[in-house]
Short mmCIF file of C-alpha atoms in Angstrom, two decimals:
data_model
loop_
_atom_site.label_atom_id
_atom_site.label_comp_id
_atom_site.label_asym_id
_atom_site.label_seq_id
_atom_site.Cartn_x
_atom_site.Cartn_y
_atom_site.Cartn_z
CA MET A 250 -106.74 -52.08 -195.21
CA SER A 251 -107.24 -51.03 -191.62
CA GLY A 252 -107.54 -47.27 -191.06
CA VAL A 253 -108.22 -46.44 -194.72
CA GLY A 254 -111.50 -44.77 -193.84
CA LYS A 255 -114.16 -47.44 -194.25
CA GLY A 256 -116.23 -45.98 -191.41
CA VAL A 257 -116.34 -42.49 -192.88
CA ALA A 258 -116.97 -43.96 -196.35
CA THR A 259 -119.89 -46.00 -195.00
CA ALA A 260 -121.35 -42.99 -193.22
CA SER A 261 -120.89 -40.80 -196.32
CA ILE A 262 -122.65 -43.31 -198.58
CA GLY A 263 -125.42 -43.46 -196.00
CA LYS A 264 -125.74 -39.67 -196.07
CA ILE A 265 -126.12 -39.69 -199.85
CA LEU A 266 -128.78 -42.40 -199.71
CA GLN A 267 -130.51 -40.55 -196.88
CA ALA A 268 -130.56 -37.38 -198.98
CA LYS A 269 -132.33 -39.37 -201.70
CA GLY A 270 -135.09 -40.22 -199.25
CA PHE A 271 -134.21 -43.81 -198.35
CA ARG A 272 -134.70 -45.22 -194.85
CA ILE A 273 -131.30 -46.63 -193.95
CA THR A 274 -129.48 -48.31 -191.11
CA ALA A 275 -125.88 -49.43 -190.65
CA VAL A 276 -124.16 -52.43 -189.09
CA LYS A 277 -120.50 -52.37 -188.04
CA ILE A 278 -118.73 -55.73 -188.00
CA ASP A 279 -115.54 -56.11 -185.98
CA PRO A 280 -113.63 -59.39 -186.30
CA TYR A 281 -112.29 -59.44 -182.73
CA VAL A 282 -113.50 -62.09 -180.28
CA ASN A 283 -114.55 -59.56 -177.62
CA VAL A 284 -118.33 -59.45 -177.26
CA ASP A 285 -118.19 -55.64 -177.16
CA ALA A 286 -115.54 -52.91 -177.02
CA GLY A 287 -116.07 -52.02 -173.35
CA THR A 288 -113.05 -53.83 -171.91
CA MET A 289 -110.51 -52.78 -174.53
CA ASN A 290 -107.82 -50.14 -174.01
CA PRO A 291 -108.57 -47.08 -176.20
CA THR A 292 -104.96 -47.03 -177.46
CA GLU A 293 -105.48 -50.58 -178.76
CA HIS A 294 -108.76 -50.03 -180.55
CA GLY A 295 -109.66 -46.35 -180.39
CA GLU A 296 -112.52 -44.66 -178.58
CA VAL A 297 -115.24 -46.78 -176.99
CA PHE A 298 -118.53 -45.34 -178.25
CA VAL A 299 -121.63 -45.76 -176.05
CA LEU A 300 -125.09 -46.07 -177.59
CA ASP A 301 -128.47 -45.09 -176.14
CA ASP A 302 -129.13 -48.64 -174.94
CA GLY A 303 -125.79 -48.77 -173.12
CA TRP A 304 -123.94 -50.92 -175.66
CA GLU A 305 -120.20 -50.22 -175.89
CA CYS A 306 -118.96 -50.40 -179.44
CA ASP A 307 -116.53 -49.28 -182.11
CA GLN A 308 -115.93 -45.56 -182.74
CA ASP A 309 -117.29 -45.97 -186.29
CA LEU A 310 -120.79 -46.03 -184.79
CA GLY A 311 -120.06 -42.45 -183.74
CA ASN A 312 -119.32 -41.57 -187.36
CA TYR A 313 -122.58 -43.20 -188.41
CA GLU A 314 -124.59 -41.24 -185.84
CA ARG A 315 -122.89 -37.92 -186.57
CA PHE A 316 -123.22 -38.19 -190.35
CA LEU A 317 -126.71 -39.65 -190.43
CA ASP A 318 -128.11 -37.78 -187.40
CA LYS A 319 -129.59 -41.08 -186.25
CA ASN A 320 -129.25 -43.05 -183.01
CA PHE A 321 -128.23 -46.70 -183.16
CA THR A 322 -128.39 -49.64 -180.73
CA GLN A 323 -126.53 -52.87 -180.05
CA ALA A 324 -128.40 -54.40 -182.99
CA ASN A 325 -126.08 -52.34 -185.20
CA CYS A 326 -122.88 -53.86 -183.79
CA LEU A 327 -121.48 -57.33 -184.50
CA THR A 328 -118.26 -58.98 -183.37
CA THR A 329 -116.89 -62.47 -183.85
CA GLY A 330 -117.35 -63.06 -180.12
CA ARG A 331 -120.95 -61.92 -180.14
CA VAL A 332 -121.86 -64.05 -183.17
CA TYR A 333 -120.24 -67.16 -181.72
CA LEU A 334 -121.94 -66.50 -178.38
CA SER A 335 -125.34 -66.36 -180.11
CA VAL A 336 -124.71 -69.66 -181.91
CA ILE A 337 -123.47 -71.37 -178.74
CA ASN A 338 -126.46 -70.13 -176.74
CA LYS A 339 -128.80 -71.42 -179.44
CA GLU A 340 -127.06 -74.79 -179.44
CA ARG A 341 -127.41 -75.03 -175.65
CA ALA A 342 -131.11 -74.17 -175.98
CA LEU A 343 -131.55 -76.95 -178.59
CA SER A 344 -132.56 -74.39 -181.21
CA TYR A 345 -130.80 -76.41 -183.91
CA GLY A 346 -132.92 -79.48 -183.21
CA GLY A 347 -130.04 -81.80 -182.46
CA LYS A 348 -128.14 -81.08 -185.68
CA CYS A 349 -124.35 -80.90 -185.81
CA VAL A 350 -123.58 -77.18 -185.46
CA GLU A 351 -120.68 -76.20 -187.72
CA VAL A 352 -118.64 -73.09 -188.41
CA VAL A 353 -120.01 -73.11 -191.96
CA PRO A 354 -122.89 -72.63 -192.55
CA HIS A 355 -124.15 -71.78 -189.05
CA ILE A 356 -121.84 -68.84 -188.25
CA PRO A 357 -122.47 -67.04 -191.59
CA LEU A 358 -126.20 -67.73 -191.27
CA GLN A 359 -126.19 -66.17 -187.78
CA ILE A 360 -124.42 -63.11 -189.19
CA ILE A 361 -127.11 -62.79 -191.87
CA GLU A 362 -129.82 -63.21 -189.23
CA ASP A 363 -128.28 -60.40 -187.14
CA ILE A 364 -128.04 -58.08 -190.15
CA ASP A 365 -131.66 -58.83 -191.00
CA ALA A 366 -132.69 -58.14 -187.39
CA ALA A 367 -131.02 -54.70 -187.51
CA ALA A 368 -132.87 -53.91 -190.74
CA LYS A 369 -136.24 -54.91 -189.30
CA LYS A 370 -135.66 -53.04 -186.04
CA ASP A 371 -134.95 -49.77 -187.87
CA LYS A 372 -137.53 -50.48 -190.62
CA ALA A 373 -134.73 -49.85 -193.10
CA GLU A 374 -134.94 -50.04 -196.87
CA ILE A 375 -131.15 -50.22 -197.15
CA VAL A 376 -128.62 -51.70 -194.71
CA LEU A 377 -125.01 -50.54 -194.88
CA VAL A 378 -122.66 -53.25 -193.58
CA GLU A 379 -119.06 -52.31 -192.80
CA ILE A 380 -116.65 -55.23 -192.34
CA GLY A 381 -113.60 -54.25 -190.31
CA GLY A 382 -110.05 -55.32 -191.05
CA THR A 383 -108.33 -56.03 -194.35
CA VAL A 384 -109.28 -58.25 -197.27
CA GLY A 385 -107.24 -61.44 -197.04
CA GLU A 386 -107.11 -61.59 -193.24
CA TYR A 387 -108.37 -64.84 -191.77
CA GLN A 388 -110.25 -62.96 -189.00
CA ASN A 389 -113.00 -61.70 -191.32
CA ILE A 390 -113.37 -64.73 -193.62
CA LEU A 391 -116.66 -65.84 -192.06
CA PHE A 392 -118.15 -62.37 -192.43
CA LEU A 393 -117.14 -62.29 -196.09
CA GLU A 394 -118.70 -65.74 -196.44
CA ALA A 395 -121.94 -64.34 -195.02
CA ILE A 396 -121.90 -61.56 -197.61
CA ARG A 397 -121.28 -64.17 -200.34
CA PHE A 398 -124.33 -66.09 -199.10
CA LEU A 399 -126.40 -62.89 -199.21
CA LYS A 400 -125.20 -61.97 -202.69
CA LEU A 401 -125.97 -65.47 -203.94
CA LYS A 402 -129.48 -65.38 -202.50
CA HIS A 403 -130.30 -61.76 -203.44
CA PRO A 404 -128.06 -60.88 -206.42
CA LYS A 405 -130.02 -57.74 -207.34
CA ASP A 406 -130.33 -56.44 -203.78
CA VAL A 407 -126.72 -56.68 -202.57
CA VAL A 408 -124.00 -54.23 -203.67
CA THR A 409 -120.41 -54.73 -202.52
CA ILE A 410 -117.95 -51.84 -202.29
CA LEU A 411 -114.20 -52.15 -201.77
CA VAL A 412 -112.52 -49.23 -200.01
CA SER A 413 -108.89 -49.15 -201.08
CA TYR A 414 -105.84 -46.89 -200.85
CA LEU A 415 -103.87 -45.56 -203.82
CA PRO A 416 -100.31 -44.75 -202.66
CA LEU A 417 -98.49 -41.83 -204.29
CA ARG A 418 -94.96 -42.66 -205.40
CA ASN A 419 -92.61 -39.85 -204.34
CA ASN A 420 -90.11 -40.00 -207.20
CA ASP A 421 -92.63 -39.28 -209.97
CA ASN A 422 -95.87 -38.41 -208.12
CA GLU A 423 -97.64 -41.35 -209.70
CA LEU A 424 -100.61 -42.97 -208.02
CA LYS A 425 -100.11 -46.73 -207.90
CA THR A 426 -103.08 -49.05 -208.42
CA LYS A 427 -101.37 -52.42 -207.87
CA PRO A 428 -102.45 -52.68 -204.18
CA THR A 429 -106.07 -52.11 -205.24
CA GLN A 430 -105.77 -54.64 -208.07
CA TYR A 431 -104.43 -57.20 -205.62
CA ALA A 432 -107.21 -56.42 -203.12
CA VAL A 433 -109.86 -56.99 -205.80
CA ARG A 434 -108.24 -60.27 -206.80
CA THR A 435 -108.12 -61.38 -203.16
CA LEU A 436 -111.76 -60.46 -202.68
CA ASN A 437 -112.60 -62.43 -205.82
CA SER A 438 -111.02 -65.50 -204.23
CA THR A 439 -113.70 -65.38 -201.51
CA GLY A 440 -116.42 -65.48 -204.15
CA ILE A 441 -117.16 -61.74 -204.05
CA GLN A 442 -116.78 -59.40 -207.01
CA PRO A 443 -116.92 -55.77 -205.83
CA ASP A 444 -119.52 -53.71 -207.66
CA MET A 445 -117.64 -50.50 -206.85
CA VAL A 446 -114.14 -49.54 -205.79
CA LEU A 447 -113.88 -46.48 -203.58
CA ALA A 448 -110.25 -45.36 -203.87
CA ARG A 449 -108.64 -43.14 -201.25
CA ALA A 450 -105.69 -41.01 -202.34
CA SER A 451 -103.72 -37.92 -201.35
CA VAL A 452 -104.53 -36.19 -204.67
CA PRO A 453 -108.15 -34.98 -204.62
CA LEU A 454 -110.66 -34.55 -207.42
CA ASP A 455 -111.28 -30.90 -208.27
CA GLN A 456 -114.44 -29.17 -207.08
CA LYS A 457 -115.89 -28.76 -210.57
CA ARG A 458 -116.07 -32.51 -211.07
CA LYS A 459 -117.46 -33.05 -207.59
CA GLN A 460 -120.23 -30.56 -208.34
CA LYS A 461 -120.92 -32.21 -211.71
CA ILE A 462 -121.27 -35.62 -210.06
CA ALA A 463 -123.60 -34.22 -207.41
CA LEU A 464 -125.72 -32.45 -210.07
CA ASN A 465 -126.04 -35.45 -212.37
CA CYS A 466 -126.90 -37.72 -209.43
CA ASN A 467 -129.62 -35.29 -208.28
CA LEU A 468 -128.28 -35.13 -204.72
CA GLU A 469 -129.70 -32.69 -202.19
CA VAL A 470 -126.47 -31.93 -200.36
CA GLU A 471 -126.66 -28.15 -200.03
CA ASP A 472 -126.39 -28.06 -196.23
CA TRP A 473 -123.48 -30.48 -196.16
CA SER A 474 -121.70 -28.76 -199.07
CA ALA A 475 -122.20 -25.40 -197.39
CA LEU A 476 -120.60 -26.75 -194.20
CA VAL A 477 -117.61 -28.13 -196.11
CA GLY A 478 -117.21 -24.85 -197.99
CA ARG A 479 -117.43 -22.87 -194.76
CA ILE A 480 -114.76 -25.04 -193.14
CA LYS A 481 -112.40 -24.55 -196.09
CA ARG A 482 -112.77 -20.77 -195.87
CA LEU A 483 -112.05 -20.54 -192.14
CA LYS A 484 -108.93 -18.60 -191.20
CA LYS A 485 -109.49 -17.55 -187.57
CA THR A 486 -108.54 -20.11 -184.92
CA VAL A 487 -109.45 -20.95 -181.34
CA ARG A 488 -106.94 -22.93 -179.29
CA ILE A 489 -108.22 -25.81 -177.15
CA GLY A 490 -106.16 -28.08 -174.91
CA ILE A 491 -107.36 -31.63 -174.18
CA VAL A 492 -105.79 -33.00 -171.00
CA GLY A 493 -105.79 -36.79 -171.09
CA LYS A 494 -103.91 -40.03 -170.57
CA TYR A 495 -104.89 -42.10 -173.62
CA PHE A 496 -102.58 -40.43 -176.14
CA GLY A 497 -99.35 -42.40 -176.14
CA THR A 498 -98.84 -45.79 -177.76
CA GLY A 499 -95.16 -46.54 -178.10
CA SER A 500 -93.50 -43.69 -179.97
CA PHE A 501 -96.77 -42.41 -181.43
CA ILE A 502 -99.51 -40.08 -180.25
CA LEU A 503 -103.03 -41.11 -181.30
CA SER A 504 -106.17 -38.98 -181.31
CA ASP A 505 -108.66 -41.83 -181.77
CA SER A 506 -108.99 -42.30 -178.00
CA TYR A 507 -110.98 -39.06 -177.83
CA LEU A 508 -112.42 -38.99 -181.36
CA SER A 509 -115.94 -37.88 -180.39
CA VAL A 510 -114.57 -35.10 -178.16
CA ILE A 511 -112.44 -33.82 -181.03
CA GLU A 512 -115.33 -33.96 -183.49
CA SER A 513 -117.65 -32.16 -181.05
CA ILE A 514 -115.14 -29.34 -180.61
CA LYS A 515 -114.89 -29.05 -184.38
CA HIS A 516 -118.68 -28.98 -184.82
CA ALA A 517 -119.09 -26.08 -182.38
CA ALA A 518 -116.04 -24.16 -183.59
CA TYR A 519 -117.03 -24.46 -187.26
CA GLU A 520 -120.51 -23.18 -186.49
CA ALA A 521 -118.96 -20.18 -184.74
CA GLY A 522 -116.76 -19.47 -187.76
CA TYR A 523 -113.46 -20.64 -186.27
CA LYS A 524 -111.01 -23.42 -187.00
CA PRO A 525 -110.08 -25.24 -183.78
CA GLN A 526 -106.41 -25.73 -183.01
CA ILE A 527 -106.51 -28.76 -180.71
CA ASP A 528 -103.44 -29.64 -178.66
CA TRP A 529 -102.88 -32.87 -176.76
CA VAL A 530 -101.82 -32.06 -173.23
CA ASP A 531 -100.38 -35.07 -171.44
CA ALA A 532 -101.77 -35.09 -167.90
CA GLY A 533 -98.33 -36.05 -166.62
CA ASN A 534 -96.58 -33.25 -168.53
CA GLN A 535 -98.84 -30.20 -168.83
CA GLY A 536 -96.47 -27.35 -169.51
CA SER A 537 -98.27 -24.03 -169.59
CA LEU A 538 -102.05 -24.03 -169.97
CA SER A 539 -102.20 -20.24 -170.18
CA LYS A 540 -101.96 -20.28 -173.99
CA TYR A 541 -105.30 -22.06 -174.37
CA HIS A 542 -108.66 -20.41 -174.84
CA GLY A 543 -110.36 -23.47 -173.37
CA VAL A 544 -109.42 -26.70 -171.58
CA VAL A 545 -111.19 -30.06 -171.79
CA VAL A 546 -110.63 -32.98 -169.42
CA PRO A 547 -112.35 -35.98 -171.04
CA GLY A 548 -113.43 -39.34 -169.66
CA GLY A 549 -111.20 -42.18 -168.52
CA PHE A 550 -110.57 -44.75 -165.84
CA GLY A 551 -107.94 -45.56 -163.24
CA GLY A 552 -105.43 -43.56 -161.24
CA ARG A 553 -102.70 -42.80 -163.76
CA ASP A 554 -101.78 -39.09 -164.05
CA ILE A 555 -104.79 -38.11 -161.93
CA GLU A 556 -102.94 -35.48 -159.90
CA GLY A 557 -101.79 -33.90 -163.16
CA LYS A 558 -105.40 -33.62 -164.32
CA ILE A 559 -106.46 -32.16 -160.98
CA LYS A 560 -103.69 -29.54 -161.22
CA ALA A 561 -104.87 -28.65 -164.73
CA ILE A 562 -108.45 -28.27 -163.49
CA ARG A 563 -107.34 -26.05 -160.62
CA TYR A 564 -105.32 -23.88 -162.99
CA ALA A 565 -108.31 -23.48 -165.31
CA ARG A 566 -110.58 -22.61 -162.39
CA GLU A 567 -108.26 -20.09 -160.76
CA LYS A 568 -107.13 -18.47 -164.01
CA LYS A 569 -110.69 -18.25 -165.39
CA ILE A 570 -109.94 -20.42 -168.45
CA PRO A 571 -113.14 -21.97 -169.87
CA PHE A 572 -113.27 -25.57 -168.68
CA LEU A 573 -115.35 -28.56 -169.75
CA GLY A 574 -115.07 -31.81 -167.79
CA LEU A 575 -116.57 -34.97 -169.26
CA CYS A 576 -117.51 -37.91 -167.02
CA TYR A 577 -114.23 -38.58 -165.17
CA GLY A 578 -113.35 -34.95 -165.87
CA MET A 579 -116.45 -33.84 -163.96
CA GLN A 580 -115.59 -36.18 -161.08
CA LEU A 581 -112.03 -34.82 -160.86
CA ALA A 582 -113.35 -31.25 -161.00
CA THR A 583 -115.50 -32.13 -157.98
CA VAL A 584 -112.45 -33.56 -156.20
CA GLU A 585 -110.42 -30.44 -157.00
CA PHE A 586 -113.17 -28.14 -155.72
CA ALA A 587 -113.58 -30.23 -152.55
CA ARG A 588 -109.86 -30.04 -151.79
CA ASN A 589 -109.10 -26.45 -152.64
CA VAL A 590 -112.37 -24.60 -152.04
CA ALA A 591 -114.48 -26.68 -149.67
CA GLY A 592 -111.54 -27.36 -147.33
CA LEU A 593 -111.73 -31.16 -147.60
CA ARG A 594 -107.99 -31.69 -147.81
CA GLY A 595 -107.15 -35.10 -149.25
CA ALA A 596 -110.59 -35.55 -150.82
CA ASN A 597 -110.60 -38.11 -153.58
CA SER A 598 -112.52 -40.71 -155.53
CA THR A 599 -112.60 -44.21 -154.08
CA GLU A 600 -111.62 -45.41 -157.54
CA ILE A 601 -108.24 -43.79 -156.89
CA ASP A 602 -107.95 -44.07 -153.10
CA LYS A 603 -110.27 -46.51 -151.35
CA LYS A 604 -109.12 -45.22 -147.92
CA THR A 605 -109.58 -41.52 -148.60
CA LYS A 606 -110.88 -39.53 -145.63
CA TYR A 607 -113.31 -37.62 -147.85
CA PRO A 608 -114.74 -39.91 -150.60
CA VAL A 609 -116.52 -37.18 -152.54
CA ILE A 610 -116.74 -39.56 -155.51
CA ASP A 611 -117.87 -43.09 -154.74
CA VAL A 612 -119.27 -46.14 -156.47
CA MET A 613 -123.02 -46.42 -156.85
CA PRO A 614 -124.42 -48.83 -154.21
CA GLU A 615 -126.28 -50.96 -156.74
CA GLN A 616 -122.98 -51.63 -158.55
CA LEU A 617 -121.08 -52.95 -155.51
CA GLU A 618 -122.17 -56.55 -155.91
CA LYS A 619 -121.16 -56.63 -159.55
CA LEU A 620 -117.84 -54.92 -158.87
CA GLN A 621 -116.92 -57.46 -156.22
CA GLY A 622 -117.16 -60.10 -158.94
CA ALA A 623 -114.85 -57.96 -161.13
CA LYS A 624 -117.09 -58.41 -164.15
CA TYR A 625 -116.11 -55.09 -165.62
CA GLY A 626 -117.95 -55.50 -168.91
CA GLY A 627 -121.32 -55.19 -167.17
CA THR A 628 -120.81 -53.03 -164.10
CA MET A 629 -121.43 -49.56 -165.43
CA ARG A 630 -124.32 -47.18 -165.81
CA LEU A 631 -124.58 -47.36 -169.57
CA GLY A 632 -126.77 -45.72 -172.17
CA ALA A 633 -129.28 -42.88 -172.22
CA TYR A 634 -130.75 -41.54 -168.97
CA PRO A 635 -132.92 -38.47 -168.32
CA ALA A 636 -131.89 -35.49 -166.21
CA LEU A 637 -133.60 -32.33 -164.95
CA LEU A 638 -131.82 -28.97 -165.23
CA LYS A 639 -131.84 -26.12 -162.72
CA GLU A 640 -133.53 -22.89 -163.72
CA GLY A 641 -131.04 -20.06 -164.38
CA ALA A 642 -128.00 -22.34 -164.67
CA ILE A 643 -125.53 -22.29 -167.57
CA ALA A 644 -126.60 -25.80 -168.56
CA ARG A 645 -130.29 -24.87 -168.60
CA LYS A 646 -129.57 -21.85 -170.77
CA ALA A 647 -127.47 -23.95 -173.15
CA TYR A 648 -130.11 -26.64 -173.65
CA GLY A 649 -133.09 -24.31 -173.57
CA THR A 650 -135.20 -26.96 -171.86
CA LYS A 651 -135.72 -28.45 -168.41
CA LYS A 652 -135.52 -32.17 -169.23
CA ILE A 653 -132.70 -33.76 -171.23
CA SER A 654 -131.49 -37.25 -172.12
CA GLU A 655 -127.78 -38.03 -172.35
CA ARG A 656 -125.55 -41.10 -172.62
CA HIS A 657 -123.57 -42.50 -169.72
CA ARG A 658 -120.61 -44.83 -169.22
CA HIS A 659 -119.40 -44.84 -165.62
CA ARG A 660 -119.44 -46.64 -162.28
CA TYR A 661 -118.81 -43.77 -159.86
CA GLU A 662 -120.97 -40.81 -158.81
CA VAL A 663 -120.79 -37.71 -156.63
CA ASN A 664 -121.23 -38.94 -153.05
CA PRO A 665 -124.58 -37.61 -151.70
CA GLU A 666 -123.00 -37.12 -148.26
CA TYR A 667 -120.89 -34.20 -149.55
CA ILE A 668 -123.34 -32.44 -151.84
CA GLU A 669 -124.57 -29.95 -149.22
CA ARG A 670 -121.00 -29.02 -148.22
CA LEU A 671 -119.94 -28.52 -151.85
CA GLU A 672 -123.02 -26.44 -152.65
CA GLU A 673 -122.45 -24.26 -149.58
CA LYS A 674 -119.01 -23.42 -150.98
CA GLY A 675 -120.39 -22.42 -154.37
CA LEU A 676 -120.47 -25.51 -156.58
CA VAL A 677 -123.81 -25.72 -158.40
CA PHE A 678 -125.24 -29.12 -159.29
CA SER A 679 -127.35 -27.85 -162.15
CA GLY A 680 -128.37 -31.24 -163.54
CA LYS A 681 -129.77 -34.13 -161.51
CA SER A 682 -131.51 -37.42 -162.13
CA PRO A 683 -135.32 -37.10 -161.97
CA ASP A 684 -135.34 -38.51 -158.42
CA GLY A 685 -132.69 -35.97 -157.38
CA VAL A 686 -130.25 -38.65 -156.19
CA LEU A 687 -127.59 -38.57 -158.91
CA MET A 688 -125.62 -35.44 -159.82
CA GLU A 689 -125.41 -35.15 -163.62
CA ILE A 690 -123.93 -31.66 -164.11
CA ALA A 691 -121.71 -29.52 -161.89
CA GLU A 692 -120.88 -25.90 -162.68
CA LEU A 693 -119.72 -22.63 -161.22
CA PRO A 694 -121.99 -19.58 -161.60
CA LYS A 695 -121.02 -16.92 -164.13
CA SER A 696 -120.20 -14.56 -161.27
CA LYS A 697 -117.38 -16.90 -160.22
CA HIS A 698 -116.12 -18.18 -163.59
CA PRO A 699 -116.92 -17.47 -167.28
CA PHE A 700 -117.44 -21.19 -167.99
CA PHE A 701 -116.59 -24.01 -165.58
CA LEU A 702 -118.83 -27.00 -166.18
CA GLY A 703 -118.60 -30.77 -165.88
CA THR A 704 -120.98 -33.52 -166.95
CA GLN A 705 -121.31 -37.04 -165.55
CA PHE A 706 -122.52 -38.09 -168.99
CA HIS A 707 -120.81 -37.92 -172.41
CA PRO A 708 -122.31 -35.05 -174.46
CA GLU A 709 -119.73 -35.66 -177.18
CA LEU A 710 -121.61 -38.81 -178.19
CA LYS A 711 -124.60 -36.80 -179.42
CA SER A 712 -122.99 -33.90 -181.27
CA ARG A 713 -123.56 -33.60 -185.03
CA PRO A 714 -121.73 -31.59 -187.73
CA LEU A 715 -124.86 -29.62 -188.63
CA SER A 716 -126.13 -29.55 -185.03
CA PRO A 717 -123.34 -29.10 -182.45
CA HIS A 718 -124.05 -30.21 -178.90
CA PRO A 719 -125.36 -27.29 -176.79
CA LEU A 720 -122.67 -27.65 -174.11
CA PHE A 721 -119.83 -27.68 -176.65
CA ARG A 722 -121.45 -24.69 -178.32
CA GLU A 723 -121.42 -22.78 -175.01
CA PHE A 724 -117.87 -23.94 -174.24
CA ILE A 725 -116.56 -22.65 -177.58
CA LYS A 726 -118.51 -19.41 -177.12
CA ALA A 727 -116.73 -18.92 -173.77
CA ALA A 728 -113.37 -19.82 -175.33
CA LEU A 729 -113.88 -17.20 -178.02
CA ALA A 730 -114.78 -14.64 -175.35
CA LYS A 731 -111.48 -15.41 -173.61
CA LYS A 732 -109.63 -15.15 -176.91
CA GLY A 733 -111.09 -11.68 -177.31
CA ARG A 734 -110.17 -10.58 -173.78
#
């Protein structure tokens, strides 16, 4: 079923295999017709995760990267739309030699070809393939058919695992297995017999049996087990507020829209010996921010609740609350500084106000032509780009190196026309593209603020449980200092 934890299960299995010394890779299959996840609303599908090569994909790729400490590319992402597009392009190029191209077998064969390509690219010994959705849905039938083909051709080299949920009946606290039985039977009807069933339930196995399994399987999981044990023992907390707009969907509040941000905060807090208490702060309804030890304004698009975010940024700046702005958050921090410190009243981003008198944030010139065609899926600066850090800056100290590489997903940049004015008033652009044209990091010096920093890129996409991102590490360190004040 959807949301049962297939992504985390896939990443966990990968971690075990990795600990045994295997070279692995992973492929996430999403049954939607979109070619990628870039144009989908985060409340519909969760966070859009950006890879090094600029590909926009499902948030499960973030789980893969965090668990496996490995960077993936578009070769590791498949959708129904992308597979069909490949087959159609081949047909147009006469790659099928004039044959009648049919849904079966050509679509499943293309899926197998793409999985094989991912394996070869990463020189993998084992490929983990996660099929999204629920067994029995018509959307993923062709992907299941591809797995059946693979199993038929390589019976000893293909293992199928069903991830299922065991509900707990309230009246007698009995775990019910009927849904899992039915799921296995449904999977059987597609020609697939699962080799393993991974059952999720609210009643956990005890630690003794977990340790026994790990011992008998000869798993080297000391670091990971130590992290889990450390997390369980944590009692002290640090309170972080995330100010965003992608929380509400109907009557529910979802955290998936900012999953990587949340995980990155956890990584850094756990390392510091604290359990993060993360609150969702609606940009349109902030309440008091004074109770937080740190404030994060994450990425986003559009003009909704922008003034609320800018007010939150101003409050954090003036009240010396540690602040971390990510992508759009960095742009809005620049707007706030321009308005309230640099004296550019009415300053704005042209994404919000195309007629603003002071366009301190503007679209990159090379993107104008694409934007005019409104082809939003391919108009952004996507993927990993290098940046050079300023000596003595907070960012340079955090990274411990001059040159970095981080992942981007944006169309707008700090307008070069206003950089000198902003710097004169105290804003430090501590990270720039190698040619010095694009501003990658903006910060205030320690003499002005304990931690006020924004990034044009998305550092949350490269944080790992055993290796927190340097900027999140510094942010949490500042938050703990405030907590102690």
